[in-house]
Amino acid sequence: METINRLVINVAVLALLATVCLVEAAPRDKTRKGGGAVNITCEDAGMSKGDPSLSQDKMDKEVWRFARSHYNNRAEYLDEEAARIRGYNTDVVEAVCRIAGKNCFFVQDPYSHCWESPHGYDARGGIGLHGDYYEACVGWFVTKDRRRVFDFTDAFQKNVFSHFVVKTGNPNNFQYDDLTGSKIGFLESWAADEHCVNLLSDVSGLPLDESQIHYYLTQTELEAAVNADEIDAAFVTDDLAIAGNLEKNGPDIDSCLVDGVAVMVRKGSTLPSWFNPAFKKLVSTPEYEQICDDVETVHGNIPGPDKEDICLE
C-alpha cells in the first residue's frame, strides 16, 4: 500500500509540474548584462529554455526540475508581489541553464523534502529528492552528512562559519564551551544542526540531551524563542539574518560545512556534468558581475549578506 501511495504521489506531482502553467518566452531584464531569454511561469516557478542562439536540435529536450524554497534572505526569498521566489540563487541557476542550453523548471517545495534533521534522529535525505519528484535542490551547503547521501555541483556561494547566538547582553549567562543543561535552538533542515554541535571539540556537556534540543521552522520563530528565554542560545550559520540580530557567543566554527552553497542532486546524476562548466563560463562574464550587483540593488531590501560575502571571486 505504501508503494502504491508513493507512486500515486509521484504521478500527481509530475502531472502538476507538466500542467501548472503555459510558459512563454520573455525578454531578459534589460538592466542585466549578458542578454538572453528567461521564461517565467505563473505562481513562484520559473523556467529557462536555454540560450536562444542555440538551434532546437542542439537544445536538450529533457526538463530538469529544480526544487527551491525561501527563508527571507537575499539568496532565496518570496517576492509576494511577483508571486515567485527570487534572489541570487535563482539568478545563477537561470543563467547557468540558459548558457548550457537546458530546459530548467523551478518548483517550490519545503526544505525538509530535500534534506531533514529530525530531532533525535540522524540527518537524512528528504522524500522529494530521494523520491524523484525533481532532479535537484537549489541552495544547499555541502556537509559531510549530505555528501554521504547526495552529490553536489560546484559551489556557487562562498562558504560560511557557524556560531552560537544569544539574547543581547547574554542574561542567561550562556557559555559556548560548556553546554551542560543549556537549551539550544536550531533551524529545521539547516546545516548547523545538533549533529554538528555534538562533534565539537573542547566543549563540555556533549552530547546534548534530547531535552536540550529545540528545532524551529523559521528564523523568526528561532529568534523569538531566544528573546523570550525559551532557549538559551541558537546555533546558526552566519549568512542568516538572525546571526546579525542577536549577540554572537564564542568563536567562528568551521567544522559544520565542507563547502559553500551548491545544487544538491541524487548520487550518479549527470546534472553536475553540464552545470559546472556552464557556471564556470558564467563567472567569467559581465552577466555574473550584474547578478552579484543585484544582490544589493535588486534584492537589497531583503536581509542577508552583501555581495562580497556571497559571490565567488
XYZ file of C-alpha atoms in Angstrom:
313
model
C 0.000 0.000 0.000
C 2.820 2.406 0.855
C 4.454 1.720 -2.529
C 1.175 2.377 -4.341
C 0.634 5.615 -2.421
C 4.171 6.751 -3.235
C 3.571 6.018 -6.928
C 0.308 7.944 -6.911
C 2.011 10.929 -5.298
C 4.838 10.866 -7.838
C 2.389 10.748 -10.746
C 0.377 13.610 -9.256
C 3.469 15.756 -8.772
C 4.688 15.125 -12.305
C 1.256 15.958 -13.681
C 1.183 19.180 -11.701
C 4.612 20.196 -12.958
C 3.573 19.491 -16.523
C 0.276 21.406 -16.399
C 0.700 24.156 -13.819
C 1.125 26.954 -16.409
C 1.857 27.669 -20.024
C 5.311 29.165 -20.451
C 6.118 31.891 -22.915
C 9.483 33.391 -23.807
C 10.042 36.703 -22.041
C 12.838 39.185 -22.671
C 15.534 39.200 -20.030
C 15.751 42.207 -17.727
C 17.450 44.876 -19.839
C 19.364 46.128 -16.822
C 21.236 42.836 -16.678
C 24.304 42.375 -18.821
C 24.562 39.257 -20.917
C 21.223 39.252 -22.743
C 19.407 36.034 -23.495
C 15.923 34.878 -22.571
C 14.448 33.834 -19.282
C 10.946 32.429 -19.130
C 8.791 32.968 -16.059
C 5.775 30.827 -15.231
C 2.868 31.872 -13.041
C 2.943 31.303 -9.280
C 6.531 31.214 -7.999
C 8.058 28.859 -10.553
C 10.461 29.912 -13.275
C 11.743 28.243 -16.387
C 14.744 28.807 -18.562
C 14.628 27.325 -22.041
C 18.275 27.728 -22.861
C 20.280 30.172 -24.912
C 18.001 31.382 -27.764
C 21.024 31.413 -30.075
C 21.102 27.611 -29.889
C 19.213 25.751 -32.612
C 16.382 23.490 -31.493
C 18.280 20.353 -32.470
C 21.158 21.372 -30.188
C 18.978 22.144 -27.192
C 18.324 19.485 -24.587
C 14.694 18.381 -24.793
C 14.762 16.964 -21.256
C 13.245 19.085 -18.492
C 15.436 19.488 -15.404
C 13.330 20.196 -12.323
C 14.885 22.289 -9.553
C 13.250 22.498 -6.125
C 13.647 25.637 -4.068
C 12.064 27.353 -1.105
C 12.598 30.661 0.692
C 13.869 31.937 4.040
C 13.732 35.748 3.687
C 17.331 36.051 2.578
C 18.848 37.741 -0.457
C 19.807 34.311 -1.740
C 16.216 32.980 -1.636
C 13.100 34.954 -0.753
C 9.451 35.100 -1.717
C 8.528 38.160 -3.761
C 4.821 38.246 -2.934
C 4.063 40.973 -5.480
C 5.664 38.985 -8.302
C 4.377 35.704 -6.789
C 7.677 33.924 -7.261
C 10.871 33.087 -5.400
C 13.709 35.437 -6.246
C 17.293 36.034 -5.172
C 20.888 35.279 -6.043
C 20.382 31.504 -6.226
C 17.549 31.813 -8.734
C 19.501 34.311 -10.839
C 22.508 31.991 -11.021
C 20.591 28.823 -11.877
C 18.535 30.584 -14.551
C 21.710 31.925 -16.182
C 23.505 28.569 -15.980
C 20.581 26.719 -17.574
C 20.422 29.231 -20.408
C 24.164 29.028 -21.071
C 24.043 25.220 -21.022
C 21.011 25.120 -23.307
C 18.899 23.220 -20.784
C 15.177 23.320 -20.074
C 15.058 24.075 -16.355
C 11.854 24.221 -14.363
C 11.570 25.602 -10.830
C 9.118 24.235 -8.312
C 8.616 25.296 -4.711
C 8.821 22.576 -2.056
C 9.630 22.609 1.671
C 13.315 22.390 2.530
C 12.627 19.235 4.519
C 11.678 17.438 1.295
C 15.277 17.887 0.173
C 17.010 17.315 3.496
C 15.804 16.977 7.074
C 17.401 16.953 10.515
C 14.677 15.457 12.703
C 15.017 15.840 16.433
C 16.618 12.744 17.926
C 17.419 11.073 14.608
C 20.269 11.149 12.126
C 20.055 13.835 9.455
C 18.792 12.310 6.213
C 17.743 12.976 2.648
C 14.228 14.223 2.022
C 11.434 12.404 0.235
C 11.332 14.913 -2.617
C 14.859 14.364 -3.884
C 15.022 10.697 -2.904
C 11.618 10.065 -4.481
C 12.485 11.615 -7.862
C 9.905 14.394 -7.547
C 12.626 16.574 -9.084
C 16.240 16.276 -10.203
C 17.851 18.821 -7.912
C 17.528 21.033 -4.844
C 18.874 24.580 -5.096
C 20.859 26.344 -2.391
C 22.398 23.722 -0.096
C 25.659 23.950 1.807
C 27.877 20.916 1.321
C 28.289 18.953 4.562
C 29.819 15.588 5.373
C 26.413 14.081 6.165
C 24.823 15.364 2.962
C 27.756 14.294 0.804
C 27.375 10.718 2.031
C 23.825 10.698 0.682
C 23.810 13.056 -2.302
C 26.113 14.572 -4.916
C 26.657 18.296 -5.452
C 27.562 20.713 -8.198
C 30.468 23.074 -7.675
C 29.626 25.679 -5.041
C 28.243 28.976 -6.361
C 28.264 30.756 -2.987
C 31.146 31.211 -0.581
C 31.383 29.022 2.469
C 30.431 30.498 5.846
C 31.049 29.912 9.548
C 28.617 28.681 12.173
C 28.305 30.018 15.710
C 26.130 30.362 18.768
C 23.995 33.483 19.195
C 22.248 34.655 22.349
C 19.906 37.352 23.579
C 21.569 40.767 23.723
C 23.513 41.073 26.955
C 23.514 37.287 27.471
C 21.186 37.461 30.519
C 21.174 33.657 30.862
C 24.985 33.605 31.102
C 25.297 31.114 28.244
C 28.803 29.687 27.835
C 29.639 28.232 24.441
C 32.337 25.938 25.863
C 30.072 24.313 28.456
C 26.646 23.288 27.159
C 25.634 21.336 30.249
C 21.920 21.924 30.781
C 21.680 24.641 28.104
C 18.725 24.659 25.744
C 19.893 25.126 22.147
C 17.724 26.091 19.171
C 18.264 25.006 15.572
C 16.623 25.631 12.223
C 14.919 22.585 10.739
C 16.923 21.062 7.833
C 19.800 23.534 8.300
C 23.493 22.658 8.063
C 24.196 23.994 11.551
C 22.384 21.254 13.419
C 22.602 19.207 16.624
C 24.851 16.655 14.926
C 27.480 19.290 14.211
C 27.315 20.606 17.779
C 27.750 17.098 19.201
C 31.032 16.744 17.290
C 32.565 19.983 18.584
C 35.884 19.600 20.359
C 36.866 21.451 23.537
C 33.209 21.775 24.518
C 31.901 20.070 27.652
C 28.370 18.836 28.218
C 28.160 16.842 24.969
C 26.354 15.050 23.520
C 23.257 17.156 24.018
C 20.352 15.526 25.787
C 17.078 15.400 23.869
C 15.550 17.852 26.334
C 18.172 20.428 25.331
C 17.431 20.293 21.594
C 14.733 22.516 20.089
C 14.002 22.835 16.361
C 12.154 25.707 14.651
C 10.823 26.065 11.128
C 11.716 29.724 10.541
C 14.306 32.285 11.590
C 11.524 34.416 13.042
C 10.425 31.599 15.352
C 14.008 30.797 16.363
C 14.874 34.420 17.120
C 11.662 34.875 19.098
C 12.492 31.782 21.163
C 15.889 33.241 22.086
C 14.451 36.620 23.042
C 11.650 35.013 25.061
C 14.183 32.926 27.031
C 12.542 29.766 25.717
C 16.062 28.646 24.786
C 19.460 29.837 25.959
C 21.096 30.121 22.551
C 20.667 29.347 18.867
C 23.229 27.637 16.643
C 23.223 29.137 13.130
C 25.283 29.855 10.050
C 26.407 33.459 9.761
C 24.681 34.081 6.417
C 21.317 34.218 8.207
C 19.680 37.463 9.270
C 19.244 36.113 12.786
C 23.034 35.937 13.118
C 23.162 39.721 12.897
C 20.106 40.378 15.030
C 21.375 38.517 18.091
C 24.643 38.591 20.034
C 27.394 36.236 18.962
C 28.794 33.984 21.692
C 32.048 32.132 21.141
C 34.340 31.665 18.133
C 33.542 31.050 14.485
C 33.119 27.338 13.838
C 34.250 25.920 10.501
C 33.636 22.212 11.078
C 29.957 22.068 10.063
C 30.351 22.865 6.378
C 32.640 21.304 3.789
C 31.926 23.850 1.044
C 29.643 26.707 0.138
C 26.137 26.646 -1.331
C 25.590 24.365 -4.334
C 22.907 22.390 -6.134
C 22.215 19.037 -4.442
C 21.388 16.008 -6.625
C 20.956 12.256 -6.323
C 24.057 10.084 -6.473
C 25.092 9.466 -10.069
C 23.133 12.386 -11.539
C 24.567 13.832 -14.744
C 23.410 17.336 -13.840
C 26.816 18.468 -12.466
C 28.464 17.471 -15.762
C 26.726 20.318 -17.583
C 26.017 22.672 -14.677
C 29.660 23.061 -13.589
C 31.122 24.048 -16.991
C 28.241 26.447 -17.618
C 28.669 28.084 -14.214
C 32.403 28.422 -14.788
C 31.626 30.171 -18.060
C 29.064 32.429 -16.362
C 31.537 33.591 -13.699
C 33.860 34.933 -16.406
C 31.159 37.137 -17.942
C 29.767 40.612 -17.182
C 26.420 38.940 -16.525
C 27.785 37.381 -13.335
C 29.040 40.796 -12.231
C 25.498 42.079 -12.714
C 23.994 39.138 -10.795
C 26.312 39.994 -7.910
C 25.450 43.692 -8.092
C 21.777 42.717 -7.963
C 22.341 41.161 -4.539
C 22.473 44.693 -3.124
C 20.403 46.610 -5.683
C 17.523 44.437 -6.878
C 17.444 42.283 -3.711
C 18.907 44.848 -1.309
C 15.664 45.427 0.600
C 15.828 41.837 1.847
C 18.013 40.868 4.862
C 21.152 38.901 4.183
C 24.844 39.080 3.348
C 26.410 41.545 0.925
C 27.670 40.508 -2.497
C 31.231 40.218 -1.172
C 30.010 37.521 1.211
C 28.061 35.578 -1.421
C 29.738 35.897 -4.794
C 32.793 33.946 -5.872
C 35.799 35.970 -6.898
